[in-house]
Amino acid sequence: MNKQETVDRIAGHVGKLLRNHFGKGPEVLNVSLDDRSIVLHLKNFMTPIEDALLAKKDEKTFRYTRELMMKALVPALETFVREDLHLRFMSLYYDWNPGNSSGMITVLLDSEADANQNYEGRESVHTQIVDILTKTQAEPYYIDSWWVDAKTLLVFRKGIAILLEKELNALGYTDVLKTAKRSLEKELMWKEAHIGKTVRKPMTDLYIDWNFDRDDSVIVCRFDG
């Protein structure tokens, strides 16, 4: 398959999986693909029950139900990447912005592609993220970032969990830990970082997820233009 055929296949298959698991799919499903990652950006993705939860300001239950649904969906997504796309699956991340009914699903691939993509503002992006987010976590021993496409910047970090986070994860409090970290880190990023100004594009969406077993994290920034 060429790249566009792969993108179309991903969009069709993932859209069907989401409809089967959630009862409806996103109105828009954008697929960004490169040698190292697959990023799915979902727009207008909200079920009537989830709308009711958010109308009652119950984001906690919204995220809990999404987490349950995604845990059931992840094995099917991994199988699809490995067996249908014949790509080397490494790990999967997801996050939601209920305020605008959007979401992100990111698959990192075990690729031998060049890990050093130089782009304007790269060093500043890394510095901002490390300086701001080390208020809530350990300083990463590894950070990298790359443009998946013209609107999608992916930041990957390793070695960021503090001892308390590792213990909470081991005790089974991963969902609670993620909820707290998302709220805090997104607030810090929107208030104190200037990623859009650095890369000269207005940032429209921000998504963060972690794999505490691997002690790594993905930040996905979406831009206009």
PDB file of C-alpha atoms in Angstrom:
ATOM      1  CA  MET A   1       0.000   0.000   0.000  1.00  0.00           C
ATOM      2  CA  ASN A   2       1.116   3.546  -0.634  1.00  0.00           C
ATOM      3  CA  LYS A   3       0.799   6.164   2.107  1.00  0.00           C
ATOM      4  CA  GLN A   4      -2.639   7.457   1.088  1.00  0.00           C
ATOM      5  CA  GLU A   5      -4.019   3.931   0.871  1.00  0.00           C
ATOM      6  CA  THR A   6      -2.669   3.252   4.359  1.00  0.00           C
ATOM      7  CA  VAL A   7      -4.229   6.461   5.698  1.00  0.00           C
ATOM      8  CA  ASP A   8      -7.595   5.585   4.144  1.00  0.00           C
ATOM      9  CA  ARG A   9      -7.443   2.073   5.552  1.00  0.00           C
ATOM     10  CA  ILE A  10      -6.634   3.346   9.046  1.00  0.00           C
ATOM     11  CA  ALA A  11      -9.447   5.901   8.960  1.00  0.00           C
ATOM     12  CA  GLY A  12     -11.995   3.334   7.781  1.00  0.00           C
ATOM     13  CA  HIS A  13     -11.002   0.615  10.220  1.00  0.00           C
ATOM     14  CA  VAL A  14     -10.601   2.823  13.298  1.00  0.00           C
ATOM     15  CA  GLY A  15     -13.852   4.635  12.547  1.00  0.00           C
ATOM     16  CA  LYS A  16     -15.626   1.281  12.472  1.00  0.00           C
ATOM     17  CA  LEU A  17     -13.982   0.159  15.738  1.00  0.00           C
ATOM     18  CA  LEU A  18     -15.059   3.360  17.468  1.00  0.00           C
ATOM     19  CA  ARG A  19     -18.636   3.021  16.238  1.00  0.00           C
ATOM     20  CA  ASN A  20     -18.772  -0.591  17.400  1.00  0.00           C
ATOM     21  CA  HIS A  21     -17.407   0.196  20.869  1.00  0.00           C
ATOM     22  CA  PHE A  22     -18.967   3.593  21.562  1.00  0.00           C
ATOM     23  CA  GLY A  23     -22.174   3.366  19.544  1.00  0.00           C
ATOM     24  CA  LYS A  24     -21.056   6.251  17.314  1.00  0.00           C
ATOM     25  CA  GLY A  25     -17.883   7.477  15.715  1.00  0.00           C
ATOM     26  CA  PRO A  26     -16.355  10.921  15.322  1.00  0.00           C
ATOM     27  CA  GLU A  27     -17.788  13.230  12.686  1.00  0.00           C
ATOM     28  CA  VAL A  28     -14.225  13.873  11.507  1.00  0.00           C
ATOM     29  CA  LEU A  29     -11.271  11.490  11.807  1.00  0.00           C
ATOM     30  CA  ASN A  30      -7.945  12.877  10.589  1.00  0.00           C
ATOM     31  CA  VAL A  31      -5.035  10.471  10.208  1.00  0.00           C
ATOM     32  CA  SER A  32      -1.431  11.697  10.366  1.00  0.00           C
ATOM     33  CA  LEU A  33       1.209   9.121   9.492  1.00  0.00           C
ATOM     34  CA  ASP A  34       4.969   8.975   9.313  1.00  0.00           C
ATOM     35  CA  ASP A  35       7.648   6.302   9.774  1.00  0.00           C
ATOM     36  CA  ARG A  36       7.589   6.632  13.565  1.00  0.00           C
ATOM     37  CA  SER A  37       3.962   7.231  14.470  1.00  0.00           C
ATOM     38  CA  ILE A  38       0.274   7.221  13.643  1.00  0.00           C
ATOM     39  CA  VAL A  39      -1.757  10.092  15.100  1.00  0.00           C
ATOM     40  CA  LEU A  40      -5.555  10.068  14.925  1.00  0.00           C
ATOM     41  CA  HIS A  41      -7.316  13.365  15.604  1.00  0.00           C
ATOM     42  CA  LEU A  42     -11.020  12.947  16.361  1.00  0.00           C
ATOM     43  CA  LYS A  43     -13.500  15.811  16.098  1.00  0.00           C
ATOM     44  CA  ASN A  44     -17.092  15.979  17.358  1.00  0.00           C
ATOM     45  CA  PHE A  45     -16.784  12.672  19.155  1.00  0.00           C
ATOM     46  CA  MET A  46     -19.297  12.549  21.996  1.00  0.00           C
ATOM     47  CA  THR A  47     -22.128  10.144  22.833  1.00  0.00           C
ATOM     48  CA  PRO A  48     -25.456  11.368  24.273  1.00  0.00           C
ATOM     49  CA  ILE A  49     -24.636   9.815  27.663  1.00  0.00           C
ATOM     50  CA  GLU A  50     -21.267  11.584  27.700  1.00  0.00           C
ATOM     51  CA  ASP A  51     -22.970  14.857  26.789  1.00  0.00           C
ATOM     52  CA  ALA A  52     -25.264  14.391  29.782  1.00  0.00           C
ATOM     53  CA  LEU A  53     -22.303  13.722  32.096  1.00  0.00           C
ATOM     54  CA  LEU A  54     -20.479  16.836  30.948  1.00  0.00           C
ATOM     55  CA  ALA A  55     -23.647  18.916  31.245  1.00  0.00           C
ATOM     56  CA  LYS A  56     -23.606  17.960  34.930  1.00  0.00           C
ATOM     57  CA  LYS A  57     -19.907  18.960  35.150  1.00  0.00           C
ATOM     58  CA  ASP A  58     -19.016  15.312  35.766  1.00  0.00           C
ATOM     59  CA  GLU A  59     -15.773  15.075  33.797  1.00  0.00           C
ATOM     60  CA  LYS A  60     -14.443  12.476  36.238  1.00  0.00           C
ATOM     61  CA  THR A  61     -17.111   9.927  35.251  1.00  0.00           C
ATOM     62  CA  PHE A  62     -16.718  10.882  31.595  1.00  0.00           C
ATOM     63  CA  ARG A  63     -13.007  10.066  31.690  1.00  0.00           C
ATOM     64  CA  TYR A  64     -13.603   6.891  33.694  1.00  0.00           C
ATOM     65  CA  THR A  65     -16.081   5.536  31.125  1.00  0.00           C
ATOM     66  CA  ARG A  66     -13.815   6.538  28.226  1.00  0.00           C
ATOM     67  CA  GLU A  67     -10.932   4.747  29.936  1.00  0.00           C
ATOM     68  CA  LEU A  68     -12.963   1.550  30.257  1.00  0.00           C
ATOM     69  CA  MET A  69     -13.987   1.680  26.605  1.00  0.00           C
ATOM     70  CA  MET A  70     -10.464   2.367  25.383  1.00  0.00           C
ATOM     71  CA  LYS A  71      -8.976  -0.465  27.430  1.00  0.00           C
ATOM     72  CA  ALA A  72     -11.324  -2.791  25.569  1.00  0.00           C
ATOM     73  CA  LEU A  73     -10.410  -1.173  22.242  1.00  0.00           C
ATOM     74  CA  VAL A  74      -6.602  -1.094  22.538  1.00  0.00           C
ATOM     75  CA  PRO A  75      -5.999  -4.817  21.829  1.00  0.00           C
ATOM     76  CA  ALA A  76      -7.995  -4.567  18.591  1.00  0.00           C
ATOM     77  CA  LEU A  77      -6.038  -1.488  17.543  1.00  0.00           C
ATOM     78  CA  GLU A  78      -2.730  -3.193  18.292  1.00  0.00           C
ATOM     79  CA  THR A  79      -3.748  -6.264  16.283  1.00  0.00           C
ATOM     80  CA  PHE A  80      -4.804  -4.064  13.370  1.00  0.00           C
ATOM     81  CA  VAL A  81      -1.444  -2.234  13.326  1.00  0.00           C
ATOM     82  CA  ARG A  82       0.579  -5.437  13.562  1.00  0.00           C
ATOM     83  CA  GLU A  83      -1.386  -7.827  11.359  1.00  0.00           C
ATOM     84  CA  ASP A  84      -3.248  -5.646   8.866  1.00  0.00           C
ATOM     85  CA  LEU A  85      -0.796  -2.789   8.403  1.00  0.00           C
ATOM     86  CA  HIS A  86       2.297  -4.966   9.066  1.00  0.00           C
ATOM     87  CA  LEU A  87       3.868  -2.242  11.177  1.00  0.00           C
ATOM     88  CA  ARG A  88       5.927  -2.737  14.336  1.00  0.00           C
ATOM     89  CA  PHE A  89       3.658  -1.578  17.157  1.00  0.00           C
ATOM     90  CA  MET A  90       5.472  -0.147  20.191  1.00  0.00           C
ATOM     91  CA  SER A  91       2.880   1.622  22.373  1.00  0.00           C
ATOM     92  CA  LEU A  92      -0.432   3.485  22.267  1.00  0.00           C
ATOM     93  CA  TYR A  93      -1.628   6.701  23.927  1.00  0.00           C
ATOM     94  CA  TYR A  94      -4.905   8.624  23.988  1.00  0.00           C
ATOM     95  CA  ASP A  95      -6.468  11.741  25.458  1.00  0.00           C
ATOM     96  CA  TRP A  96      -9.685  13.743  25.177  1.00  0.00           C
ATOM     97  CA  ASN A  97     -10.628  17.403  25.241  1.00  0.00           C
ATOM     98  CA  PRO A  98     -14.292  17.310  26.272  1.00  0.00           C
ATOM     99  CA  GLY A  99     -14.576  21.084  25.962  1.00  0.00           C
ATOM    100  CA  ASN A 100     -14.549  20.812  22.160  1.00  0.00           C
ATOM    101  CA  SER A 101     -15.499  17.110  21.836  1.00  0.00           C
ATOM    102  CA  SER A 102     -12.126  16.220  20.344  1.00  0.00           C
ATOM    103  CA  GLY A 103      -9.636  13.472  21.007  1.00  0.00           C
ATOM    104  CA  MET A 104      -6.294  11.967  20.101  1.00  0.00           C
ATOM    105  CA  ILE A 105      -5.123   8.398  19.654  1.00  0.00           C
ATOM    106  CA  THR A 106      -1.403   7.975  18.982  1.00  0.00           C
ATOM    107  CA  VAL A 107       0.498   4.826  18.085  1.00  0.00           C
ATOM    108  CA  LEU A 108       4.276   4.866  18.333  1.00  0.00           C
ATOM    109  CA  LEU A 109       6.037   2.488  15.968  1.00  0.00           C
ATOM    110  CA  ASP A 110       9.261   0.610  16.544  1.00  0.00           C
ATOM    111  CA  SER A 111      11.047   2.191  13.634  1.00  0.00           C
ATOM    112  CA  GLU A 112      14.644   2.564  12.556  1.00  0.00           C
ATOM    113  CA  ALA A 113      13.856   5.923  10.970  1.00  0.00           C
ATOM    114  CA  ASP A 114      16.097   8.867  11.828  1.00  0.00           C
ATOM    115  CA  ALA A 115      15.162  10.063  15.306  1.00  0.00           C
ATOM    116  CA  ASN A 116      16.558  13.561  14.845  1.00  0.00           C
ATOM    117  CA  GLN A 117      14.209  15.795  12.878  1.00  0.00           C
ATOM    118  CA  ASN A 118      15.550  19.318  12.984  1.00  0.00           C
ATOM    119  CA  TYR A 119      12.911  22.009  12.635  1.00  0.00           C
ATOM    120  CA  GLU A 120      12.749  25.696  13.482  1.00  0.00           C
ATOM    121  CA  GLY A 121      12.208  26.154  17.219  1.00  0.00           C
ATOM    122  CA  ARG A 122      12.917  22.535  18.196  1.00  0.00           C
ATOM    123  CA  GLU A 123      15.405  23.363  20.958  1.00  0.00           C
ATOM    124  CA  SER A 124      13.071  26.021  22.384  1.00  0.00           C
ATOM    125  CA  VAL A 125      10.112  23.608  22.359  1.00  0.00           C
ATOM    126  CA  HIS A 126      12.129  21.076  24.342  1.00  0.00           C
ATOM    127  CA  THR A 127      13.387  23.710  26.793  1.00  0.00           C
ATOM    128  CA  GLN A 128       9.898  25.061  27.444  1.00  0.00           C
ATOM    129  CA  ILE A 129       8.439  21.619  28.069  1.00  0.00           C
ATOM    130  CA  VAL A 130      11.260  20.528  30.374  1.00  0.00           C
ATOM    131  CA  ASP A 131      11.305  23.810  32.329  1.00  0.00           C
ATOM    132  CA  ILE A 132       7.534  23.968  32.785  1.00  0.00           C
ATOM    133  CA  LEU A 133       6.678  20.335  33.387  1.00  0.00           C
ATOM    134  CA  THR A 134       9.538  19.569  35.783  1.00  0.00           C
ATOM    135  CA  LYS A 135       7.364  21.453  38.273  1.00  0.00           C
ATOM    136  CA  THR A 136       5.237  18.291  38.353  1.00  0.00           C
ATOM    137  CA  GLN A 137       7.656  15.499  37.430  1.00  0.00           C
ATOM    138  CA  ALA A 138      11.271  14.425  37.081  1.00  0.00           C
ATOM    139  CA  GLU A 139      13.366  15.954  34.335  1.00  0.00           C
ATOM    140  CA  PRO A 140      13.297  13.551  31.385  1.00  0.00           C
ATOM    141  CA  TYR A 141      16.532  11.819  30.506  1.00  0.00           C
ATOM    142  CA  TYR A 142      15.340  11.718  26.881  1.00  0.00           C
ATOM    143  CA  ILE A 143      13.148  14.070  24.874  1.00  0.00           C
ATOM    144  CA  ASP A 144      12.470  14.163  21.156  1.00  0.00           C
ATOM    145  CA  SER A 145       9.898  15.806  18.932  1.00  0.00           C
ATOM    146  CA  TRP A 146       8.927  15.749  15.298  1.00  0.00           C
ATOM    147  CA  TRP A 147       6.284  16.957  12.882  1.00  0.00           C
ATOM    148  CA  VAL A 148       4.049  14.055  11.874  1.00  0.00           C
ATOM    149  CA  ASP A 149       2.429  16.370   9.344  1.00  0.00           C
ATOM    150  CA  ALA A 150       2.067  20.133   8.917  1.00  0.00           C
ATOM    151  CA  LYS A 151      -0.523  20.393  11.715  1.00  0.00           C
ATOM    152  CA  THR A 152       0.705  17.780  14.193  1.00  0.00           C
ATOM    153  CA  LEU A 153       3.756  18.083  16.429  1.00  0.00           C
ATOM    154  CA  LEU A 154       4.540  15.046  18.599  1.00  0.00           C
ATOM    155  CA  VAL A 155       6.759  15.279  21.687  1.00  0.00           C
ATOM    156  CA  PHE A 156       8.067  12.076  23.276  1.00  0.00           C
ATOM    157  CA  ARG A 157       9.639  11.978  26.759  1.00  0.00           C
ATOM    158  CA  LYS A 158      11.229   9.216  28.820  1.00  0.00           C
ATOM    159  CA  GLY A 159      12.245   9.021  32.476  1.00  0.00           C
ATOM    160  CA  ILE A 160       9.758  11.494  33.932  1.00  0.00           C
ATOM    161  CA  ALA A 161       7.929   9.583  36.700  1.00  0.00           C
ATOM    162  CA  ILE A 162       8.771  10.404  40.309  1.00  0.00           C
ATOM    163  CA  LEU A 163       8.824   7.677  42.974  1.00  0.00           C
ATOM    164  CA  LEU A 164       5.317   8.514  44.218  1.00  0.00           C
ATOM    165  CA  GLU A 165       3.884   8.175  40.708  1.00  0.00           C
ATOM    166  CA  LYS A 166       5.610   4.839  40.206  1.00  0.00           C
ATOM    167  CA  GLU A 167       4.161   3.568  43.483  1.00  0.00           C
ATOM    168  CA  LEU A 168       0.641   4.805  42.686  1.00  0.00           C
ATOM    169  CA  ASN A 169       0.856   3.096  39.303  1.00  0.00           C
ATOM    170  CA  ALA A 170       2.033  -0.154  40.923  1.00  0.00           C
ATOM    171  CA  LEU A 171      -0.889   0.017  43.383  1.00  0.00           C
ATOM    172  CA  GLY A 172      -3.428   0.367  40.570  1.00  0.00           C
ATOM    173  CA  TYR A 173      -4.192   4.090  40.829  1.00  0.00           C
ATOM    174  CA  THR A 174      -3.067   4.858  37.277  1.00  0.00           C
ATOM    175  CA  ASP A 175      -6.379   6.373  36.148  1.00  0.00           C
ATOM    176  CA  VAL A 176      -6.518   8.756  39.119  1.00  0.00           C
ATOM    177  CA  LEU A 177      -2.877   9.694  38.555  1.00  0.00           C
ATOM    178  CA  LYS A 178      -3.459  10.459  34.883  1.00  0.00           C
ATOM    179  CA  THR A 179      -6.537  12.566  35.639  1.00  0.00           C
ATOM    180  CA  ALA A 180      -4.629  14.723  38.109  1.00  0.00           C
ATOM    181  CA  LYS A 181      -1.548  15.086  35.902  1.00  0.00           C
ATOM    182  CA  ARG A 182      -3.569  15.953  32.789  1.00  0.00           C
ATOM    183  CA  SER A 183      -5.394  18.763  34.503  1.00  0.00           C
ATOM    184  CA  LEU A 184      -2.245  20.244  35.975  1.00  0.00           C
ATOM    185  CA  GLU A 185       0.119  19.787  33.028  1.00  0.00           C
ATOM    186  CA  LYS A 186      -2.340  21.091  30.450  1.00  0.00           C
ATOM    187  CA  GLU A 187      -3.010  24.160  32.575  1.00  0.00           C
ATOM    188  CA  LEU A 188       0.727  24.797  32.877  1.00  0.00           C
ATOM    189  CA  MET A 189       1.311  24.271  29.155  1.00  0.00           C
ATOM    190  CA  TRP A 190      -1.469  26.648  28.095  1.00  0.00           C
ATOM    191  CA  LYS A 191      -0.481  29.327  30.600  1.00  0.00           C
ATOM    192  CA  GLU A 192       3.304  29.224  30.511  1.00  0.00           C
ATOM    193  CA  ALA A 193       4.460  27.648  27.247  1.00  0.00           C
ATOM    194  CA  HIS A 194       4.522  29.466  23.936  1.00  0.00           C
ATOM    195  CA  ILE A 195       4.796  26.544  21.543  1.00  0.00           C
ATOM    196  CA  GLY A 196       2.614  28.154  18.888  1.00  0.00           C
ATOM    197  CA  LYS A 197       4.680  31.332  18.882  1.00  0.00           C
ATOM    198  CA  THR A 198       7.873  29.279  18.750  1.00  0.00           C
ATOM    199  CA  VAL A 199       6.851  27.294  15.663  1.00  0.00           C
ATOM    200  CA  ARG A 200       4.940  30.251  14.166  1.00  0.00           C
ATOM    201  CA  LYS A 201       1.579  28.514  14.066  1.00  0.00           C
ATOM    202  CA  PRO A 202      -1.464  29.014  16.312  1.00  0.00           C
ATOM    203  CA  MET A 203      -1.913  25.980  18.573  1.00  0.00           C
ATOM    204  CA  THR A 204      -5.515  24.793  18.691  1.00  0.00           C
ATOM    205  CA  ASP A 205      -5.424  21.546  20.695  1.00  0.00           C
ATOM    206  CA  LEU A 206      -3.168  19.877  23.244  1.00  0.00           C
ATOM    207  CA  TYR A 207      -3.203  16.221  24.294  1.00  0.00           C
ATOM    208  CA  ILE A 208      -1.054  14.407  26.881  1.00  0.00           C
ATOM    209  CA  ASP A 209      -0.830  10.762  27.883  1.00  0.00           C
ATOM    210  CA  TRP A 210       1.600   8.526  29.784  1.00  0.00           C
ATOM    211  CA  ASN A 211       2.666   4.918  29.910  1.00  0.00           C
ATOM    212  CA  PHE A 212       3.831   4.569  33.499  1.00  0.00           C
ATOM    213  CA  ASP A 213       4.955   0.973  32.998  1.00  0.00           C
ATOM    214  CA  ARG A 214       7.406   2.192  30.359  1.00  0.00           C
ATOM    215  CA  ASP A 215       7.952   5.542  32.129  1.00  0.00           C
ATOM    216  CA  ASP A 216       7.331   7.586  29.019  1.00  0.00           C
ATOM    217  CA  SER A 217       4.851  10.129  27.718  1.00  0.00           C
ATOM    218  CA  VAL A 218       3.480  11.630  24.532  1.00  0.00           C
ATOM    219  CA  ILE A 219       2.378  15.227  24.024  1.00  0.00           C
ATOM    220  CA  VAL A 220       0.509  15.977  20.797  1.00  0.00           C
ATOM    221  CA  CYS A 221       0.110  19.605  19.745  1.00  0.00           C
ATOM    222  CA  ARG A 222      -2.312  20.456  16.942  1.00  0.00           C
ATOM    223  CA  PHE A 223      -2.038  23.678  14.949  1.00  0.00           C
ATOM    224  CA  ASP A 224      -3.832  25.717  12.332  1.00  0.00           C
ATOM    225  CA  GLY A 225      -2.055  26.256   9.061  1.00  0.00           C
TER     226      GLY A 225
END
